[in-house]
Tab-separated table of C-alpha atoms in Angstrom:
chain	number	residue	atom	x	y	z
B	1	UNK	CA	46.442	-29.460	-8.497
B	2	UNK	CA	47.478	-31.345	-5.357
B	3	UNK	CA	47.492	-27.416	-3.757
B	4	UNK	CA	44.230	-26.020	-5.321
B	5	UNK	CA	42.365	-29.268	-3.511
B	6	UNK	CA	44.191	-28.832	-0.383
B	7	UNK	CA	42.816	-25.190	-0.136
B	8	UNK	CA	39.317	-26.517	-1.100
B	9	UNK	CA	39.582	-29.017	1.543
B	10	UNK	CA	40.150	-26.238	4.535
B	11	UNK	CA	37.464	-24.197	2.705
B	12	UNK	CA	35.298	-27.068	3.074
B	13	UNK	CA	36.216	-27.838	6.541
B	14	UNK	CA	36.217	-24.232	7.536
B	15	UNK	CA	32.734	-23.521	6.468
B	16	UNK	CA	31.816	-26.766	8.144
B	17	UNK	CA	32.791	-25.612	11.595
B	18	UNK	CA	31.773	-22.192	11.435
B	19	UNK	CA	28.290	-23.711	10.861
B	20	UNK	CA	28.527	-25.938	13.303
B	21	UNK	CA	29.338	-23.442	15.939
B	22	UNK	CA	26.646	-21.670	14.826
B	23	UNK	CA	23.916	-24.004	15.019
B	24	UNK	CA	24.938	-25.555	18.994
B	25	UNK	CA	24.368	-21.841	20.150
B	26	UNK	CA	20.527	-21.927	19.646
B	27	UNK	CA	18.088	-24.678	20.840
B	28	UNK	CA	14.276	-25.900	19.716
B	29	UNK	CA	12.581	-24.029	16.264
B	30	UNK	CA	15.850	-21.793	16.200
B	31	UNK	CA	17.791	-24.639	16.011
B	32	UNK	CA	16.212	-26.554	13.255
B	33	UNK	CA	15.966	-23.070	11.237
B	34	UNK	CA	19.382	-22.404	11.104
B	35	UNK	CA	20.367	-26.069	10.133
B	36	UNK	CA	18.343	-24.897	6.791
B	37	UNK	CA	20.189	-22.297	6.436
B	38	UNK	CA	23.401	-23.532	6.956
B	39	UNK	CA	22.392	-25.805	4.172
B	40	UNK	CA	21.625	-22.712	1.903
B	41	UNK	CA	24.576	-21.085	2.383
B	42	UNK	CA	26.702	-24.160	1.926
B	43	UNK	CA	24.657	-25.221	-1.348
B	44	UNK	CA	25.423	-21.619	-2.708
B	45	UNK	CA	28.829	-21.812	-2.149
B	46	UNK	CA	28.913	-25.511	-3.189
B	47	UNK	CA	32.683	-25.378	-5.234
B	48	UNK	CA	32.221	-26.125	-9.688
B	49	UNK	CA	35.424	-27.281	-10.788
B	50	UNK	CA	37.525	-26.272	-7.688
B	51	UNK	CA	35.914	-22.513	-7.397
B	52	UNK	CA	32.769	-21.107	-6.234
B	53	UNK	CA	29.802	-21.321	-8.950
B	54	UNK	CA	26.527	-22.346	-9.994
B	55	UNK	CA	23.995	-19.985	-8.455
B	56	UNK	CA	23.718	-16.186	-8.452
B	57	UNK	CA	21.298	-15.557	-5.892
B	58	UNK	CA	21.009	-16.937	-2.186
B	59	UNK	CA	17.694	-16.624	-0.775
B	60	UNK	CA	17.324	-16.637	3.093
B	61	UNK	CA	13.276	-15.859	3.617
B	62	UNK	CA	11.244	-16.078	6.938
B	63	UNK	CA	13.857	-18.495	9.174
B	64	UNK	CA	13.675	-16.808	12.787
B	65	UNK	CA	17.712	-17.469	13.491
B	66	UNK	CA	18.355	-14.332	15.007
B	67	UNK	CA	22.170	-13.943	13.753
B	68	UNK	CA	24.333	-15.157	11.106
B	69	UNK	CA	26.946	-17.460	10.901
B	70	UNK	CA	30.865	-16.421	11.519
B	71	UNK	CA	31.980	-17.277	7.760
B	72	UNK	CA	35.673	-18.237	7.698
B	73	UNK	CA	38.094	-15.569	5.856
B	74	UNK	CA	38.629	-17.911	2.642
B	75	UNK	CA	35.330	-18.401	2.023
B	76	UNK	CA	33.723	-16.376	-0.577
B	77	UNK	CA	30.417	-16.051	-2.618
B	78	UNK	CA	32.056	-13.496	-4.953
B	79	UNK	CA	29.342	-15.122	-7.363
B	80	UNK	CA	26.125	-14.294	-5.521
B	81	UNK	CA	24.671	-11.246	-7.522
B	82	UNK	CA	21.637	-11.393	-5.076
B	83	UNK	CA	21.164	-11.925	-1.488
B	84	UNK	CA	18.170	-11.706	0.412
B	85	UNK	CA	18.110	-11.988	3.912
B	86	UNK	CA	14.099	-11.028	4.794
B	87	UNK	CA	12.147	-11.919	8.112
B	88	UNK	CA	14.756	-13.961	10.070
B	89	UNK	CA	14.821	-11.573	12.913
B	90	UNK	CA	18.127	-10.215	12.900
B	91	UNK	CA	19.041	-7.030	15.021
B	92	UNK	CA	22.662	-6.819	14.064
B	93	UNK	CA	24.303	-7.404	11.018
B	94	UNK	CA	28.105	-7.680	11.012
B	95	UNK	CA	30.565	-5.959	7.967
B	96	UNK	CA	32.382	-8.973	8.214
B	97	UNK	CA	29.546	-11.089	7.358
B	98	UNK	CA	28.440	-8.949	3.842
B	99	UNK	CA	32.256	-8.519	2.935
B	100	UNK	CA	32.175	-12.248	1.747
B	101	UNK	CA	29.532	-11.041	-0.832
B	102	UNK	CA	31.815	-8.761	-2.950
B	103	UNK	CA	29.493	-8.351	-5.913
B	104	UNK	CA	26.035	-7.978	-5.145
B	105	UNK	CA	23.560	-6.030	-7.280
B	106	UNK	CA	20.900	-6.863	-4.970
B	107	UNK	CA	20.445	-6.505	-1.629
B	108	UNK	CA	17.319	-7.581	0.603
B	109	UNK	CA	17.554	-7.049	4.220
B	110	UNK	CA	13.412	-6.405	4.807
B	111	UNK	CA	11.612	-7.150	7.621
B	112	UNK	CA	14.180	-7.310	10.498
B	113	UNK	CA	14.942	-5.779	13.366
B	114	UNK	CA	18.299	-3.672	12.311
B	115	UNK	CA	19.137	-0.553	14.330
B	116	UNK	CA	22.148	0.199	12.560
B	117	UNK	CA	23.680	-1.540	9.349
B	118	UNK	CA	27.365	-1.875	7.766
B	119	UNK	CA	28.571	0.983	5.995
B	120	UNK	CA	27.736	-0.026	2.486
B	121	UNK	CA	29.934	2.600	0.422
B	122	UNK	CA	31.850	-0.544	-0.985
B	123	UNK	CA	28.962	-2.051	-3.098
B	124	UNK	CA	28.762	0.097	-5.661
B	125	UNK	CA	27.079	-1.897	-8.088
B	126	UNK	CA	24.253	-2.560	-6.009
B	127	UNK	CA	21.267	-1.481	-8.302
B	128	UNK	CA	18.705	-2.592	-5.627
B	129	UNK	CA	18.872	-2.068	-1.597
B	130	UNK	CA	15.775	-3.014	0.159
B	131	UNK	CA	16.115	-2.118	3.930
B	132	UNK	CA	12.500	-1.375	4.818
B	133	UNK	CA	10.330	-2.486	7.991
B	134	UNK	CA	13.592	-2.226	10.444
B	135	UNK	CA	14.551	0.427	13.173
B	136	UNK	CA	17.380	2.156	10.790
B	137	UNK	CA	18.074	5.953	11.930
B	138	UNK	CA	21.109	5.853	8.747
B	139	UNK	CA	22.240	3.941	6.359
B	140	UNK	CA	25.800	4.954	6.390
B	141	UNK	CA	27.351	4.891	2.564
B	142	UNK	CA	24.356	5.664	0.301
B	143	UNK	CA	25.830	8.461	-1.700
B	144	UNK	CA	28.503	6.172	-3.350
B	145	UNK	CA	25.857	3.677	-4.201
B	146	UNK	CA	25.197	5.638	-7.669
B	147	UNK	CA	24.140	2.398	-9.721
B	148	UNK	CA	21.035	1.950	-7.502
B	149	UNK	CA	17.913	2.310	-9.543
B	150	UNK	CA	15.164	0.608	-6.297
B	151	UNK	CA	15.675	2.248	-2.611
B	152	UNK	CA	13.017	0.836	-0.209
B	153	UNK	CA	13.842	2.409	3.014
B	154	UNK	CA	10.189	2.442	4.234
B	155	UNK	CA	8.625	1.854	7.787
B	156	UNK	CA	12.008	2.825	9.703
B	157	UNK	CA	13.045	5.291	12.063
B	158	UNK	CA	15.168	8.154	9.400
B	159	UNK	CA	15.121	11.419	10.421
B	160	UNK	CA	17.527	12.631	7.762
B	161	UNK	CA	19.451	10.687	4.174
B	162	UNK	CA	22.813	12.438	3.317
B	163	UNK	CA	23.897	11.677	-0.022
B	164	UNK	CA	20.562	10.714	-1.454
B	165	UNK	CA	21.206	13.561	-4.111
B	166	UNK	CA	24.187	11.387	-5.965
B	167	UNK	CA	21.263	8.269	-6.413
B	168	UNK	CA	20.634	10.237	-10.165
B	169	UNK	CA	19.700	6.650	-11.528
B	170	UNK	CA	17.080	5.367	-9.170
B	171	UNK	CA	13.513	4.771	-10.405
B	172	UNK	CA	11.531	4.014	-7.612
B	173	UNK	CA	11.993	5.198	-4.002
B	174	UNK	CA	9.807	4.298	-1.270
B	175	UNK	CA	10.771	6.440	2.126
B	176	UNK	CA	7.456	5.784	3.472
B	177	UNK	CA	6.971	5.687	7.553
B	178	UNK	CA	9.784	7.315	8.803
B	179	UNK	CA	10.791	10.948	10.713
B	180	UNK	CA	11.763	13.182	7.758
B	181	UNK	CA	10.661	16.372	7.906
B	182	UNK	CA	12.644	17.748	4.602
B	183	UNK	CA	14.497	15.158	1.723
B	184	UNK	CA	17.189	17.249	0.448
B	185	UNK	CA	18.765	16.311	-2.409
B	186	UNK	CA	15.086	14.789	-3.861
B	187	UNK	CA	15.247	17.518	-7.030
B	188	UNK	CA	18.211	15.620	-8.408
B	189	UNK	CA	16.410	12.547	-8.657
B	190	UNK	CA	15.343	13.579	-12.134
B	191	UNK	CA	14.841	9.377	-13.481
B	192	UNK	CA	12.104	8.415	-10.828
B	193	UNK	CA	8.799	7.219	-11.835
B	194	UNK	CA	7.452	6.335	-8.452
B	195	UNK	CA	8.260	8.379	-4.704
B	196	UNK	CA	6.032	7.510	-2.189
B	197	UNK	CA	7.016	9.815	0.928
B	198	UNK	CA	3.696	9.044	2.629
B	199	UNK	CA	3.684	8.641	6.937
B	200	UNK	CA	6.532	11.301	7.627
B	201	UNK	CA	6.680	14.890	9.191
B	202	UNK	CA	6.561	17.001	5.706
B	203	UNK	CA	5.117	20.434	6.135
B	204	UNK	CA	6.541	21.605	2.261
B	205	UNK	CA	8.953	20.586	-0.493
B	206	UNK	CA	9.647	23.970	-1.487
B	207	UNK	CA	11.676	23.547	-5.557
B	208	UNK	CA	12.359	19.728	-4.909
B	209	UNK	CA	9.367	18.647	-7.116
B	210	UNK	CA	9.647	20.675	-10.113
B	211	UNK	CA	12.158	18.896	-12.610
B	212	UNK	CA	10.640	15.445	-11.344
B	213	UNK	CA	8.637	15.432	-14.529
B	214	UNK	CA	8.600	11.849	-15.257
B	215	UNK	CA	6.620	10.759	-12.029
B	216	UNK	CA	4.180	8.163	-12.449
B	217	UNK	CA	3.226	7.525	-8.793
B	218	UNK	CA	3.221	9.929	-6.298
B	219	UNK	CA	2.399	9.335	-2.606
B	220	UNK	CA	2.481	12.554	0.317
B	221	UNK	CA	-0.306	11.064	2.187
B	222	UNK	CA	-0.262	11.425	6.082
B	223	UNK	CA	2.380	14.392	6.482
B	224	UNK	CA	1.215	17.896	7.483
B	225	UNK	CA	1.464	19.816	4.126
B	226	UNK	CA	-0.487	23.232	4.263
B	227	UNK	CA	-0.442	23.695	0.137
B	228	UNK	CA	-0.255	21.204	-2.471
B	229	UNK	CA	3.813	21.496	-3.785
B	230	UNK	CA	4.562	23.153	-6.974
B	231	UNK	CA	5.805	21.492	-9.487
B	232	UNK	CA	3.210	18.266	-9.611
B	233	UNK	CA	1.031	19.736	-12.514
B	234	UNK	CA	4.421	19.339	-14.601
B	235	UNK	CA	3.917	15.764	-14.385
B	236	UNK	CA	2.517	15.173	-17.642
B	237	UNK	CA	2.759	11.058	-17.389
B	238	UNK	CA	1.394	10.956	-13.487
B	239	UNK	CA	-1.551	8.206	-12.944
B	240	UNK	CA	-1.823	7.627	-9.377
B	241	UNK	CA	-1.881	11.056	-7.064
B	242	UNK	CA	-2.035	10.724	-3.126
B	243	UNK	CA	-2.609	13.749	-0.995
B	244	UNK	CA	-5.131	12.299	1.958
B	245	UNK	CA	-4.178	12.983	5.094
B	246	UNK	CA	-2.444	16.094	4.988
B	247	UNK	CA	-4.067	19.448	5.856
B	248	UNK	CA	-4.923	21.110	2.718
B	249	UNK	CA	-7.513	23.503	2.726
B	250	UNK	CA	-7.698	24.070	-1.502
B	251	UNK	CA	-6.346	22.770	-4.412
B	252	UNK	CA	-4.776	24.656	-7.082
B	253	UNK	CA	-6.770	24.729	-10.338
B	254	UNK	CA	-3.156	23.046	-11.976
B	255	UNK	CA	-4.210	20.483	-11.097
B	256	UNK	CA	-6.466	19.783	-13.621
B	257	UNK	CA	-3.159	19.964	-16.166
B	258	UNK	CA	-2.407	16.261	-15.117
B	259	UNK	CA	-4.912	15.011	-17.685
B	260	UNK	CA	-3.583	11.585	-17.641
B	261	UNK	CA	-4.484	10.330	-13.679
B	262	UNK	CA	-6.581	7.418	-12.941
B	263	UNK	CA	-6.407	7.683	-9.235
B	264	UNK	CA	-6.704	10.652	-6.914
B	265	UNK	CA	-6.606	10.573	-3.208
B	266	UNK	CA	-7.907	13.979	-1.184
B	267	UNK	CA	-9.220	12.301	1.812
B	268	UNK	CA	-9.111	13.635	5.413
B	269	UNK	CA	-7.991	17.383	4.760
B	270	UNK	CA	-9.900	20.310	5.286
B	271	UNK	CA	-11.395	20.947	1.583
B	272	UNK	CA	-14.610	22.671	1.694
B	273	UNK	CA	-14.437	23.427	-2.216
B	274	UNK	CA	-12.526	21.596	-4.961
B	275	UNK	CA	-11.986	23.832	-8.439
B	276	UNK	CA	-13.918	22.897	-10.661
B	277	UNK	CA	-10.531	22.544	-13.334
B	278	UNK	CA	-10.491	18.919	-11.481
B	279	UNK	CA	-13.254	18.309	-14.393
B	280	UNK	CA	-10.412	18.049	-17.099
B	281	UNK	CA	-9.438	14.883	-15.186
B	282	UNK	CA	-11.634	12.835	-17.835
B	283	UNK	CA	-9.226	9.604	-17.762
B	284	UNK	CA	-10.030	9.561	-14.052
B	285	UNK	CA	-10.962	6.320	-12.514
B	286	UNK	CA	-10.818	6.801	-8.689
B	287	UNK	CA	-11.857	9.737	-6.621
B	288	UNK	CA	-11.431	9.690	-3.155
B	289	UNK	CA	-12.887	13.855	-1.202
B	290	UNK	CA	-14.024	11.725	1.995
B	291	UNK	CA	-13.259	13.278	5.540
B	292	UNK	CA	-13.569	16.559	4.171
B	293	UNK	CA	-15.556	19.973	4.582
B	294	UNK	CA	-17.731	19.255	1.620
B	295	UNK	CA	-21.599	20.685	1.972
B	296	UNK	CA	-22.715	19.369	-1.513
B	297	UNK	CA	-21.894	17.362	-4.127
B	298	UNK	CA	-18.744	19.012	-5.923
B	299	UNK	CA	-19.189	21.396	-8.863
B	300	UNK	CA	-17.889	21.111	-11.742
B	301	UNK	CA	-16.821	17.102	-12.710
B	302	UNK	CA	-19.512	15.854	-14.692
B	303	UNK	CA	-16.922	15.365	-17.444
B	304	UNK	CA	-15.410	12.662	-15.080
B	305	UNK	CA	-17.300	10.063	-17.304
B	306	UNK	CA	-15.074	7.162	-16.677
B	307	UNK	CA	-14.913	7.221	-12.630
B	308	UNK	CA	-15.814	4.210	-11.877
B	309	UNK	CA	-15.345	4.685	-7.800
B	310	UNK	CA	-16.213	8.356	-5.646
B	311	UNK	CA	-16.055	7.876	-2.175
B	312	UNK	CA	-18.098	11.049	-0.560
B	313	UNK	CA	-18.163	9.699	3.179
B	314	UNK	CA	-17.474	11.629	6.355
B	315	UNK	CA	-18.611	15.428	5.075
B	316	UNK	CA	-21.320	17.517	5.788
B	317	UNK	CA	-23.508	16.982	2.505
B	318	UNK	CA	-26.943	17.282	1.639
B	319	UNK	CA	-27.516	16.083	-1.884
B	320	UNK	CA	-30.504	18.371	-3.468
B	321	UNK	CA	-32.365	17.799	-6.932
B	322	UNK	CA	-29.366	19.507	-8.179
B	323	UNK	CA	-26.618	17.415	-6.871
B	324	UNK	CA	-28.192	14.715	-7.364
B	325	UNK	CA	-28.386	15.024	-10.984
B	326	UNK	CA	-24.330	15.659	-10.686
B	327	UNK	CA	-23.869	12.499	-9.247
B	328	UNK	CA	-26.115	10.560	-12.608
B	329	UNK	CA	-23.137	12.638	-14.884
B	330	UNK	CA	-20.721	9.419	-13.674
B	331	UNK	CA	-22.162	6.782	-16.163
B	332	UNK	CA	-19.564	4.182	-15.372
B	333	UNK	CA	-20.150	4.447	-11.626
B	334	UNK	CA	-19.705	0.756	-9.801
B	335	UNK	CA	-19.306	2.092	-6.018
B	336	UNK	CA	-20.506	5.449	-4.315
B	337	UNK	CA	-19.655	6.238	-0.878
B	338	UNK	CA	-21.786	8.759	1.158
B	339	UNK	CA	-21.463	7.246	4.422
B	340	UNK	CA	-21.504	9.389	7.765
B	341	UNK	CA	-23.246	12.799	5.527
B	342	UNK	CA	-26.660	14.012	6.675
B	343	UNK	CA	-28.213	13.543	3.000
B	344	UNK	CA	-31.494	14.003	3.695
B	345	UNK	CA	-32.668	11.824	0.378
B	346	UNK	CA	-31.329	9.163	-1.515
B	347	UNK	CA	-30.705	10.337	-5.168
B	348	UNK	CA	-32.618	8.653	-7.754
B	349	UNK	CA	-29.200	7.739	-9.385
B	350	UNK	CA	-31.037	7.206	-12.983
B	351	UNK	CA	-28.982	5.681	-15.624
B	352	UNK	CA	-26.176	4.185	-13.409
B	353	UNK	CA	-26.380	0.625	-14.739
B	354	UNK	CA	-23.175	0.145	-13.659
B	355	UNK	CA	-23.691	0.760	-9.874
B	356	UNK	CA	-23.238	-2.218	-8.032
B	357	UNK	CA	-22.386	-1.044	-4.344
B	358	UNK	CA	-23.926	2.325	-2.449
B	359	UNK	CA	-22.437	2.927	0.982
B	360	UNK	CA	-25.369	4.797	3.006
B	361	UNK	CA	-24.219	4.257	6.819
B	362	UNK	CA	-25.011	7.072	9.375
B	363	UNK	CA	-26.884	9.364	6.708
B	364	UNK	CA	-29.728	9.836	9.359
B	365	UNK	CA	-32.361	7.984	7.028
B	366	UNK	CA	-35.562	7.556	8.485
B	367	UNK	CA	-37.224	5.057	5.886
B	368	UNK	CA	-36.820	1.854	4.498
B	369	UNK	CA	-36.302	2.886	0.579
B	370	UNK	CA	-38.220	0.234	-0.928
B	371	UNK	CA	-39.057	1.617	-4.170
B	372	UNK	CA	-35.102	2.372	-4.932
B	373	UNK	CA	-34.085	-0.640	-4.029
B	374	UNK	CA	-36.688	-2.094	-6.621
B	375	UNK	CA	-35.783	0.302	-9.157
B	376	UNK	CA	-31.714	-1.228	-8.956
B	377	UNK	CA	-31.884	-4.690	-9.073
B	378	UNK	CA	-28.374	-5.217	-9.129
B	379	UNK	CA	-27.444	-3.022	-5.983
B	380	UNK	CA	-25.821	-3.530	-3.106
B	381	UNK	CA	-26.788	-0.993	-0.045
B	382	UNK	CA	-25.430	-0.611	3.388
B	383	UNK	CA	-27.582	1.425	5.136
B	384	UNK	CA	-26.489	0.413	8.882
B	385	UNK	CA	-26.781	2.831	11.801
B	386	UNK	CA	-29.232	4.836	10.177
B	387	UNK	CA	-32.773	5.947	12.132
B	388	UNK	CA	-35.203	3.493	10.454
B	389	UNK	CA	-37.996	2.251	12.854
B	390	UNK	CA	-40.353	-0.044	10.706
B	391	UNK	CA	-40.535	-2.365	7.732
B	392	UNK	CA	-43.438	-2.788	6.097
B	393	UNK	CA	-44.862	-5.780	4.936
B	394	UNK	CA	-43.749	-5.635	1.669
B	395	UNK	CA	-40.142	-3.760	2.699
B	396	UNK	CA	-40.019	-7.467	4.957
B	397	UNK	CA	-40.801	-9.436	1.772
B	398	UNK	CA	-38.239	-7.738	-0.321
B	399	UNK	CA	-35.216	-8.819	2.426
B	400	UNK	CA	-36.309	-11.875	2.550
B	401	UNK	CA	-35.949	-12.453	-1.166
B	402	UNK	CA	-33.053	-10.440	-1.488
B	403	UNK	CA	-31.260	-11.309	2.402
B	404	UNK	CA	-27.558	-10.194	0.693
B	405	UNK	CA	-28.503	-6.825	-1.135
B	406	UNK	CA	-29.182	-4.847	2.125
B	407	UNK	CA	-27.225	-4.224	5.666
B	408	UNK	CA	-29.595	-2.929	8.569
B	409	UNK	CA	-27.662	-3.423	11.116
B	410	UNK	CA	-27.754	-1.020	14.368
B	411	UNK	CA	-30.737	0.162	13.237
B	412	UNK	CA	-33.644	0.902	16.186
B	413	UNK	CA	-36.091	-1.009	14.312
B	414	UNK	CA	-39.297	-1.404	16.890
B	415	UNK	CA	-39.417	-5.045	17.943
B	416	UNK	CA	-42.090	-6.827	15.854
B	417	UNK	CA	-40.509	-5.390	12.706
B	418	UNK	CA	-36.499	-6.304	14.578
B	419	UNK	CA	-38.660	-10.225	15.292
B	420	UNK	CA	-39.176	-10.216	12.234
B	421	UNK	CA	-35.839	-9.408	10.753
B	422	UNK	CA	-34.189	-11.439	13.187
B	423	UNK	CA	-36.752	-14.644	12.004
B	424	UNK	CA	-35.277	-13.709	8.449
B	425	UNK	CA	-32.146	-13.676	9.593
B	426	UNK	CA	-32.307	-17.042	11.043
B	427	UNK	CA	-33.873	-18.581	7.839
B	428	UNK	CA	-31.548	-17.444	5.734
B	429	UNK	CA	-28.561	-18.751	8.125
B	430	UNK	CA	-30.332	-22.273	8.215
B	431	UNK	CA	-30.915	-22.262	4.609
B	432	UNK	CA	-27.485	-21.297	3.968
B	433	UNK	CA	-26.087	-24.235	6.679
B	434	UNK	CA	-28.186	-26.679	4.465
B	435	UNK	CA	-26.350	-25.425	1.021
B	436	UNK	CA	-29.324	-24.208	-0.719
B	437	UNK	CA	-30.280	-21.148	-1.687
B	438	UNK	CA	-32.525	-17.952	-0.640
C-alpha cells in the first residue's frame, strides 16, 4: 500500500511541475489559458482508488496556448478514449506528448496550425481522426489505422495519401481543400456513405467510383473534371450530388438512373444542354444549372414536381411563351433564380402558390411589373440593377404599401420618381425606428 501511494505521490508531484513549467513560459491571455488547461488535464487524470479513472474523454477547445505541456513518463491517461485538442493554435505536436494517450478511439486535432504530425501507426483503434483546417502535406501511419470509420483531412495542404486503400471500414471521408490530383486506393473504400473531394486538382477518377455503390453524399465540386466519372449512376441510395465548378460540358443521360436525389449541384461549368433523362429525377428537391451556357429554359423536367428551389442565374436565357410554361410544371416552387439572364419578360408563373422569392437582378428589365407583382401577393422580388426609369403613380403606391416585397436598388430611376422612392424609403425607416408598422 505504503508503495502504491508513494508512486501516486511522485505522479502527483510530477504532473504538478511539468505544469508549472509550462505555464511560467507564456505571459498575459496565454497565460491564463493554459492555467485552464492544466486544470483539464489534471482533472482527467485525477487518480480513483490509486489509478487513473473517471472520465473517458478530455476536451481541450478554443484555448490559444500554442504548445502542450511536457507530461512526466509515469503519467498516463490510458483511460481517455477521446481527446480533442481543436483551435488552441498549435504548430507542433510532439509523439511524446500523444504516447501518454495509449487508447484513443478518437482523435480531434482541427483547426490548428500543424505542418507535420506524429506518426500515428500505433493507434490502431482509433475509429475517428479529425485533422482538418491545418497545413498537413502527410499524415504518416494511416494505412495501419484500419478501425477508422470518420477521416476529416479537409482544408490542408495533401498532395498525395498512401495507405488510404487499407481504411475498408470508414464511412465518411472528407478530403476537401487540398492538392490531390488522383486518390488511389479510393475504389477499396467500398463502406462509405459520404466523400466529399470538393477544392482539389481532379481532372478524372478513372474505375475508382464504380463499386462505391452505397454513396449517399457525393461532393467533386471545384476540381477540373472534363466528364462526369463512371460509376455514379450505380449509386442507387445517392441524395445529395455536387458537380459545380468543374468544367463539364454534358451530362450523361445515366444520370437520370439516380432516381432517389434531392439535391443536385451543376453550377459554373460549361453546359449548354442538359438531357432531358434528368426528368426521371422526380424526388428532386434542389436544382442548381446557374453559371452555365443555358439559352432557354431546360427541356425536358417538367416531371420535377417536387423541386422546391431552381436557381437559373448567370446564363444566356430568354424565357419565351414556351419556357415559360416549363417553368409553371414546378408546382412546389418556393425560390427561382434568373438573375444576370437577358429574359426579355417575366413569366406569368400561374399556379405557383408556393413561390415565395424570385431573384430578377441584371435581367435588363425596362418596366416596373406592377400587374405581376399584384397578381403574387405573397412574393418576394429582387429586381436590382435592372434598366427601369419610372414608377408610376400607382407602381409608387404599391412600394409604399408593400416597402419589403421589392429591391430596386441601382436602378437609374429619373429623379422625381428616385425623390420619391427615396421619401418612401425614409418613411418606412422612421416608421420602422418608431416600432410600428408599414
Amino acid at each position: 500500500m505504503w508503495t502504491a501511494f508513494s508512486e501516486l505521490s511522485s505522479q502527483v508531484r510530477g504532473l504538478r511541475s511539468s505544469l508549472w513549467s509550462w505555464y511560467v513560459q507564456a505571459t498575459g491571455a496565454t497565460y491564463t489559458s493554459r492555467q485552464r488547461v492544466g486544470r483539464l488535464l489534471a482533472q482527467a487524470w485525477e487518480p480513483h482508488d490509486f489509478g487513473p479513472g473517471g472520465t473517458s474523454t478530455l476536451r481541450v477547445e478554443g484555448e490559444r496556448v500554442g504548445t502542450l505541456p511536457t507530461l512526466p513518463a509515469n503519467v498516463h491517461f490510458a483511460h481517455i478514449r477521446n481527446l480533442s485538442l481543436s483551435n488552441i493554435g498549435l504548430a507542433t505536436l510532439d509523439q511524446s506528448f500523444l504516447a501518454h494517450f495509449t487508447n484513443l478511439t478518437s482523435l480531434i486535432l482541427s483547426g490548428n496550425q500543424l505542418t507535420t504530425i506524429a506518426d500515428l501507426a500505433s493507434f490502431t483503434r482509433l475509429t475517428r481522426l479529425d485533422l482538418q483546417r491545418n497545413q498537413l502535406s502527410q499524415v504518416r501511419g494511416l494505412g495501419q489505422l484500419t478501425q477508422l470509420t470518420l477521416l476529416s483531412l479537409n482544408d490542408n495542404q495533401l498532395s498525395e495519401l498512401p495507405g488510404l486503400e487499407n481504411l475498408t471500414r470508414l464511412l465518411r471521408l472528407d478530403l476537401q481543400d487540398n492538392q490531390l490530383t488522383g486518390v488511389p486506393g479510393l475504389e477499396n473504400l467500398v463502406s462509405l456513405t459520404q466523400l466529399d473531394l470538393s477544392g482539389n486538382h481532379l481532372t478524372a477518377l478513372t474505375g475508382q467510383l464504380e463499386r462505391l455503390t452505397g454513396l449517399q453524399y457525393l461532393n467533386l465540386s471545384r476540381n477540373q473534371l472534363t466528364v462526369v466519372p463512371q460509376g455514379i449512376e450505380r449509386m442507387a441510395g445517392l441524395n445529395q450530388l455536387n458537380l459545380a465548378n468543374n468544367q463539364l460540358t454534358e451530362l450523361p443521360d445515366s444520370l437520370g438512373q439516380l432516381v432517389g436525389l434531392l439535391h443536385l449541384h451543376l453550377g459554373a461549368n460549361n453546359l449548354s444542354a442538359v438531357p432531358t433523362a434528368l426528368g426521371n429525377l422526380t424526388r428532386l428537391r434542389i436544382l442548381n444549372m446557374a453559371s452555365n451556357q443555358l439559352t432557354e429554359v431546360p427541356l425536358g423536367l417538367e416531371r420535377l414536381r417536387q423541386m422546391t428551389e431552381f436557381y437559373l442565374g448567370n446564363n444566356q436565357i430568354v424565357i419565351d411563351l414556351a419556357g415559360g410554361q416549363r417553368l409553371e410544371a414546378f408546382s412546389r416552387l418556393q425560390t427561382l433564380s434568373l438573375n444576370r439572364n437577358p429574359i426579355g419578360m417575366i413569366p406569368p408563373l400561374r399556379n405557383l402558390d408556393h413561390l415565395r422569392h424570385l431573384a430578377l437582378r441584371e435581367t435588363r428589365l425596362t418596366e416596373f411589373p406592377l400587374a405581376f407583382l399584384q397578381a403574387h401577393p405573397q412574393l418576394h422580388v429582387d429586381m436590382a440593377g435592372n434598366l427601369i426609369v419610372e414608377l408610376s403613380e400607382q407602381a409608387l403606391q404599391w412600394v409604399h404599401q408593400h416597402p419589403h416585397r421589392v429591391n430596386l436598388a441601382n436602378n437609374p430611376l429619373d429623379e422625381q420618381a428616385l425623390a420619391r422612392w427615396r421619401a418612401a424609403q425614409m418613411r418606412i425607416d422612421t416608421l420602422s425606428r418608431q416600432g410600428r408598422s408599414v
